[in-house]
Short mmCIF file of C-alpha atoms in Angstrom, two decimals:
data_model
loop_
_atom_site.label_atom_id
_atom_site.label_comp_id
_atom_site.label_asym_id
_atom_site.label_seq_id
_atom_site.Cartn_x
_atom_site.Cartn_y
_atom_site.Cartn_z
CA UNK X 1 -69.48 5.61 7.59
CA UNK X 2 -66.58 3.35 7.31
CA UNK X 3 -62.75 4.84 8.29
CA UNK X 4 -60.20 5.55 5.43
CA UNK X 5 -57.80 2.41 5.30
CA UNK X 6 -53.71 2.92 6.82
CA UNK X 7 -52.47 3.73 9.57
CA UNK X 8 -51.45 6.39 12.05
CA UNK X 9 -48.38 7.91 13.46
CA UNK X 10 -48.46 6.12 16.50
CA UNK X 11 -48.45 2.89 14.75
CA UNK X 12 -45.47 4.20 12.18
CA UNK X 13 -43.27 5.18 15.44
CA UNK X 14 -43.70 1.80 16.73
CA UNK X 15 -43.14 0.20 13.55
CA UNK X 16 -39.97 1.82 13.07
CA UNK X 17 -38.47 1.06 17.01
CA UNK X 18 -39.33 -2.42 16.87
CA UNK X 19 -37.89 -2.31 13.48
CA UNK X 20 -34.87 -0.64 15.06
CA UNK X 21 -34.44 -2.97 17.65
CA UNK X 22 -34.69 -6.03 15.54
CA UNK X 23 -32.33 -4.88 13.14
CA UNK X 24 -29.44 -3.70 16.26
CA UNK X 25 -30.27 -7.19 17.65
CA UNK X 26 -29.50 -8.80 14.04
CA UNK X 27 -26.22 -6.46 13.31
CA UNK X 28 -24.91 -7.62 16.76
CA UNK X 29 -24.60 -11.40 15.61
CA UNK X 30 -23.67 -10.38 12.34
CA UNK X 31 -20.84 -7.66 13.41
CA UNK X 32 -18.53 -10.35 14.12
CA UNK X 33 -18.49 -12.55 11.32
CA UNK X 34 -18.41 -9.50 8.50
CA UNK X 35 -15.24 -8.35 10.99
CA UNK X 36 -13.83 -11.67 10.39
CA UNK X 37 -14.52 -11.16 6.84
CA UNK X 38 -12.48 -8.08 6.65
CA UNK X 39 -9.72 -9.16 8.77
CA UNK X 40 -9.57 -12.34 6.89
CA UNK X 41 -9.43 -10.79 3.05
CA UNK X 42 -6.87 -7.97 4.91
CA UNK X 43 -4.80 -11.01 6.06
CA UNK X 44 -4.83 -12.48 2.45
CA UNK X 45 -3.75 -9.31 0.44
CA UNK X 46 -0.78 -9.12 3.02
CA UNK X 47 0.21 -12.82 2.45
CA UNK X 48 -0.09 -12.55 -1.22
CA UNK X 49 2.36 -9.15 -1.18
CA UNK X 50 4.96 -10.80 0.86
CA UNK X 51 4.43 -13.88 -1.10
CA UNK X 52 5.23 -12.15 -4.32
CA UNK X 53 7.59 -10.43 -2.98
CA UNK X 54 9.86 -13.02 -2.00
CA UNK X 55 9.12 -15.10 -4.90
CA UNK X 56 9.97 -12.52 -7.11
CA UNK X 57 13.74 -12.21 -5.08
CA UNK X 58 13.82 -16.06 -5.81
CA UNK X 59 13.60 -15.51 -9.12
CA UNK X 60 16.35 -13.26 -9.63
CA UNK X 61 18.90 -15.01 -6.58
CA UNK X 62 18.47 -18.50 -8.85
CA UNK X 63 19.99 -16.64 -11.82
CA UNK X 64 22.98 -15.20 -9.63
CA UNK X 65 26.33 -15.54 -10.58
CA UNK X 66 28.25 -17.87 -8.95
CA UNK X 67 29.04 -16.70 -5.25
CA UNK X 68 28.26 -12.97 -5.70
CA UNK X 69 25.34 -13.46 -3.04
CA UNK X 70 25.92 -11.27 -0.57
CA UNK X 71 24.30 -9.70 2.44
CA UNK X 72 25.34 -6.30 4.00
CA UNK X 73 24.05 -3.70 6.30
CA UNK X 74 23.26 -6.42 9.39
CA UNK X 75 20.94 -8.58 7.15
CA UNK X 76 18.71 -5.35 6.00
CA UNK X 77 20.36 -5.79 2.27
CA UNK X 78 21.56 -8.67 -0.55
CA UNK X 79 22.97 -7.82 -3.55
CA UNK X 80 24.64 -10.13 -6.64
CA UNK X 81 25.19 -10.14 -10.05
CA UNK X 82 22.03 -11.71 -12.40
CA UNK X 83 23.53 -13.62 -15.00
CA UNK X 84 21.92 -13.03 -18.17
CA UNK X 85 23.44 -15.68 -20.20
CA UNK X 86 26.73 -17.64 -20.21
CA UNK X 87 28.93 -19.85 -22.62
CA UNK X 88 32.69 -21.05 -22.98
CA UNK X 89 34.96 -19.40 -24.12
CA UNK X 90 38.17 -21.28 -26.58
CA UNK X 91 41.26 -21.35 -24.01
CA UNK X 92 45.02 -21.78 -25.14
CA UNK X 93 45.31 -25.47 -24.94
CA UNK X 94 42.29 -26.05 -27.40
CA UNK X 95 43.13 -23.54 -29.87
CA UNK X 96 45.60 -24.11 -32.89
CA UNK X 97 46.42 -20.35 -33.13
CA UNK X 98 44.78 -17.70 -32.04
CA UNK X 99 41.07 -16.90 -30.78
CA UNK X 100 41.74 -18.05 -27.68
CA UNK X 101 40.68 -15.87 -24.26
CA UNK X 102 44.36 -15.19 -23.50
CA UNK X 103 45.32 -14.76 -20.02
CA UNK X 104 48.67 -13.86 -20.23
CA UNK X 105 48.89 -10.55 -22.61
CA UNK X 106 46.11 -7.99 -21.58
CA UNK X 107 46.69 -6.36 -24.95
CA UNK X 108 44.43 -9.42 -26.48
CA UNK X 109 41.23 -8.16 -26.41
CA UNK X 110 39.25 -10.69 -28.04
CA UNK X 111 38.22 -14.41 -27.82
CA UNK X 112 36.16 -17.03 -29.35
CA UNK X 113 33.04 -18.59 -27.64
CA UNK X 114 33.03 -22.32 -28.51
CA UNK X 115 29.48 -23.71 -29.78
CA UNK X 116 26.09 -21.74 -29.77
CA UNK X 117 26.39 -18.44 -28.65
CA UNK X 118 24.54 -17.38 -25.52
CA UNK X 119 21.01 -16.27 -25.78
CA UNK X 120 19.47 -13.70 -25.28
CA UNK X 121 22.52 -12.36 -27.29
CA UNK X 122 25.39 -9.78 -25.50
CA UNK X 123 25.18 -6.86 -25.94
CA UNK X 124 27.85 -4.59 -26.60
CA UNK X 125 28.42 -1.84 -24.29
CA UNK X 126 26.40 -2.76 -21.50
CA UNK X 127 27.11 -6.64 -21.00
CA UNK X 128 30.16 -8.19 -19.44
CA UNK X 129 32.09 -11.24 -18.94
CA UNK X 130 32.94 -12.61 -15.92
CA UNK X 131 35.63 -15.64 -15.70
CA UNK X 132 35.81 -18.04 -12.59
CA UNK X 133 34.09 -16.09 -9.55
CA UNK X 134 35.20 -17.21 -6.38
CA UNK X 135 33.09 -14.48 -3.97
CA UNK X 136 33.32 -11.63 -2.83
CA UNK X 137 37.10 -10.87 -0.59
CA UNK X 138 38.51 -13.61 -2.91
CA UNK X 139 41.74 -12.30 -4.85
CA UNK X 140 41.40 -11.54 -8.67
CA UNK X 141 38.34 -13.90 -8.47
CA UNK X 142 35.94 -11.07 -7.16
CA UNK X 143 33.27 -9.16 -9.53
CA UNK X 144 32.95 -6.90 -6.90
CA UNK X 145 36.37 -5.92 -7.58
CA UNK X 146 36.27 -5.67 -10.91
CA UNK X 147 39.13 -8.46 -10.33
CA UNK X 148 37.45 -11.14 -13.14
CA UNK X 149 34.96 -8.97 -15.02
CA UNK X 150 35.67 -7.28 -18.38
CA UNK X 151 33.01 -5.20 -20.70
CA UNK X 152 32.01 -6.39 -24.07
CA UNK X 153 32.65 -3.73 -27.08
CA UNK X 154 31.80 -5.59 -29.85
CA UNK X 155 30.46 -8.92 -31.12
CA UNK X 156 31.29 -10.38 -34.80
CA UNK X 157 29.55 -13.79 -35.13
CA UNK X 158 31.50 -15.90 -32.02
CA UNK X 159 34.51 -13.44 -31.49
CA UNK X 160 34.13 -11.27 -28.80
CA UNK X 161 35.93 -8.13 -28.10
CA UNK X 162 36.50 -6.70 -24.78
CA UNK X 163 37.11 -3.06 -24.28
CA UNK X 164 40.34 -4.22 -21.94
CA UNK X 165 41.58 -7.57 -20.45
CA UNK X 166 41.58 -7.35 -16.61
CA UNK X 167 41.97 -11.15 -17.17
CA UNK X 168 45.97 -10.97 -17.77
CA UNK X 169 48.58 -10.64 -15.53
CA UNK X 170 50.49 -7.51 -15.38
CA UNK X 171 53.59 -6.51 -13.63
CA UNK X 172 51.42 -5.78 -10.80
CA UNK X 173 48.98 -8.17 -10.61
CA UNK X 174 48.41 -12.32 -10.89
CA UNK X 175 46.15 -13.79 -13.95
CA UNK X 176 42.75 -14.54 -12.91
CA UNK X 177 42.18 -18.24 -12.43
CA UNK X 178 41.26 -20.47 -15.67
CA UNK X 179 37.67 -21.85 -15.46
CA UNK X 180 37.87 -25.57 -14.78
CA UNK X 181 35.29 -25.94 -17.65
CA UNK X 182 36.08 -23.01 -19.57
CA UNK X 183 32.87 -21.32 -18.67
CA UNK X 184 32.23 -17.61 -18.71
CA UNK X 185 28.96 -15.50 -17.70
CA UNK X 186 27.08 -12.45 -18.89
CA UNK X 187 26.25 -10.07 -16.57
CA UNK X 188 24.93 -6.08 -17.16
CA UNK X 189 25.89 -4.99 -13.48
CA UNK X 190 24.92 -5.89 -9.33
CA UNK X 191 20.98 -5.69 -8.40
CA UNK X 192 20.43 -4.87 -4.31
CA UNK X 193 17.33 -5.92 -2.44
CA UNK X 194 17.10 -3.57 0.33
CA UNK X 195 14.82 -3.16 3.28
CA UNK X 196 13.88 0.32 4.01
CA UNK X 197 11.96 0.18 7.40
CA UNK X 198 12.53 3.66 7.85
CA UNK X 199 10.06 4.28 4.29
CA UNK X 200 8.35 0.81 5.94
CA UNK X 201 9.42 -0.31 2.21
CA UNK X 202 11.09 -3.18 0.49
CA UNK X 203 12.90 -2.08 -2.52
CA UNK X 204 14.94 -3.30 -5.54
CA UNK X 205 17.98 -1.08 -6.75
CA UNK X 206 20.32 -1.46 -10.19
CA UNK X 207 22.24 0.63 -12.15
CA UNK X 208 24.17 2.36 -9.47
CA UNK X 209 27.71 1.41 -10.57
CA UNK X 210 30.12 3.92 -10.27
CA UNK X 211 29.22 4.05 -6.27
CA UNK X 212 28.77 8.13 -7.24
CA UNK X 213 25.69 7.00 -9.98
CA UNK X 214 22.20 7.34 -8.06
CA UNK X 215 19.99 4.46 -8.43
CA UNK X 216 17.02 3.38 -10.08
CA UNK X 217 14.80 1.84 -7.65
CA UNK X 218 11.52 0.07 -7.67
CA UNK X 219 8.86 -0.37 -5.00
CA UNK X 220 8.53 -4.37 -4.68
CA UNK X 221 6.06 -4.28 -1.29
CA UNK X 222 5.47 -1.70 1.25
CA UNK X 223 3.81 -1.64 4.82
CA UNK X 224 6.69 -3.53 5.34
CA UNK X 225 7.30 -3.67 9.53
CA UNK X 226 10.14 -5.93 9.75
CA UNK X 227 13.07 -7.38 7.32
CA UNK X 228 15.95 -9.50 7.20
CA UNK X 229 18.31 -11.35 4.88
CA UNK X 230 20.80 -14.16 6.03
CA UNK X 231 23.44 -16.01 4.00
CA UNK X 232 26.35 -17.99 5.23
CA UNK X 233 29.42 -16.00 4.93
CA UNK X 234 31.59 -18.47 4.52
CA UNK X 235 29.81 -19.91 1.80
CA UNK X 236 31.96 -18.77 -1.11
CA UNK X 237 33.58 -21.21 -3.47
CA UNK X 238 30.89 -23.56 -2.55
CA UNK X 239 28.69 -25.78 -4.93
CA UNK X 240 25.68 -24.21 -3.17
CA UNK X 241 24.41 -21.86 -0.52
CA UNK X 242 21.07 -21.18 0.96
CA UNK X 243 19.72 -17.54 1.72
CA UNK X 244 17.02 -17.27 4.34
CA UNK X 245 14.62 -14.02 3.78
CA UNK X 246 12.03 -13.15 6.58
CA UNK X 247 9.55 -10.69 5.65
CA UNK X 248 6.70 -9.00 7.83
CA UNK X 249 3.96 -6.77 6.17
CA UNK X 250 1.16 -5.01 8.79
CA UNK X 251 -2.23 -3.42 7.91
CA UNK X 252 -1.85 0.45 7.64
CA UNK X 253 -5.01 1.02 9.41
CA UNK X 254 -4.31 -1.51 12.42
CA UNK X 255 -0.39 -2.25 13.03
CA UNK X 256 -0.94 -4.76 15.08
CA UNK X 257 -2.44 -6.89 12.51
CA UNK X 258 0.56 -8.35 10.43
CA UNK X 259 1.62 -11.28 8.66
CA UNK X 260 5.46 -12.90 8.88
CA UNK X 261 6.25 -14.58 5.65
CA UNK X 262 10.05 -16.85 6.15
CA UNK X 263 11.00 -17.95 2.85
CA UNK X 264 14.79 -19.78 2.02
CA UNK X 265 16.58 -20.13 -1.59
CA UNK X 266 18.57 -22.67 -2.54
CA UNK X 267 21.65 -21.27 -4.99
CA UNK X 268 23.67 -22.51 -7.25
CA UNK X 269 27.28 -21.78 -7.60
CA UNK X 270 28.55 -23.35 -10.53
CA UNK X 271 31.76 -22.52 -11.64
#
């Protein structure tokens, strides 16, 4: 009589350790390279953040107005104006009567822009003009201040009005400075880039003028470890300036895994 065909449980237990053993032998040369894997994709999402992160600060620091870059709080925050558009404005010795931005009676509330008028278009209420910024600490030539920078209240083809004229001179206070090239920006109000180690975050803040108003802020990377701004503070009233950002993201799950992104902007200061 012949025997059933399979096989028994002594042969299924053996099967299954030498099976065991063959497959700890195989995950022990393949542990390391799936680890590197891991630790190389981990590595890659961190660069990209801080990449985009500082790229995205780039962005907005190249459309600054001219020398309102500024770094505060020992290097942990910058903060400037964006310019959203600009144009010139008609001054007193090109006009034949009046249109002109007048810098001598702050009752004169309007001007005309000479040429196209800036695009996207201002808008009234929310945009302002700033005339001939010299940086921040610089007399009558400081947004900051609220020296050289006037709100728009309405717009009528290329007249602008102004709800006042901080431009003038008063019994108090000096003009503001002419613009060599009669040039005037648009601006809605100061953005900060600020790094919050404490929340491990790197965050972007607007709409928090008056100081009392609570701002709007915006996640732009977290895990963030270490942060730092730098800008030459006695680069105001310069043609240029260069602002150095360092930026160091970690892993959540292993701190000591991080990656240090240095990144420097070159800006503009045309005035």
């Amino acid at each position: 009589m012949r025997r059933a065909g399979g096989f028994t449980l002594i042969e299924m237990i053996v099967v299954i350790v030498l099976t065991g053993i063959v497959a700890g032998m195989v995950a022990v040369f393949l542990r390391a390279p799936v680890q590197a894997y891991v630790d190389s994709a981990a590595r890659a999402e961190l660069s990209d953040a801080a990449d985009i992160a500082v790229r995205r600060i780039a962005r907005e620091v190249r459309r600054a107005l001219p020398n309102s870059v500024r770094v505060t709080g020992g290097g942990s925050t910058v903060e400037f104006f964006p310019t959203k558009s600009g144009g010139r404005y008609l001054a007193e010795e090109d006009d034949e009567g009046a249109g002109y931005l007048d810098f001598t009676d702050s009752t004169d509330l309007t001007f005309t822009v000479v040429g196209q008028m800036p695009s996207p278009a201002i808008v009234p209420g929310t945009d302002s003009i700033v005339v001939y910024n010299l940086g921040p600490g610089i007399d009558r030539a400081d947004a900051y201040a609220g020296d050289n920078i006037a709100l728009v209240s309405s717009v009528a083809g290329n007249v602008v009005t102004l709800a006042s004229n901080p431009f003038a001179s008063t019994g108090a206070t000096a003009a503001v400075l002419s613009s060599p090239a009669r040039r005037f920006q648009v601006v809605t109000g100061p953005v900060k880039f600020v790094c919050d180690l404490a929340n491990r975050q790197l965050v972007r803040q607007w709409n928090y003028t008056p100081p009392s108003t609570a701002p709007a802020t915006a996640i732009l990377a977290s895990n963030v470890t270490a942060c730092r701004f730098a800008y030459d503070a006695n680069i105001a009233n310069t043609r240029s300036g260069l602002l150095g950002i360092s930026l160091t993201l970690a892993r959540p799950d292993m701190p000591a895994e991080s990656v240090q992104l240095f990144h420097q902007i070159h800006v503009d200061n045309p005035i």
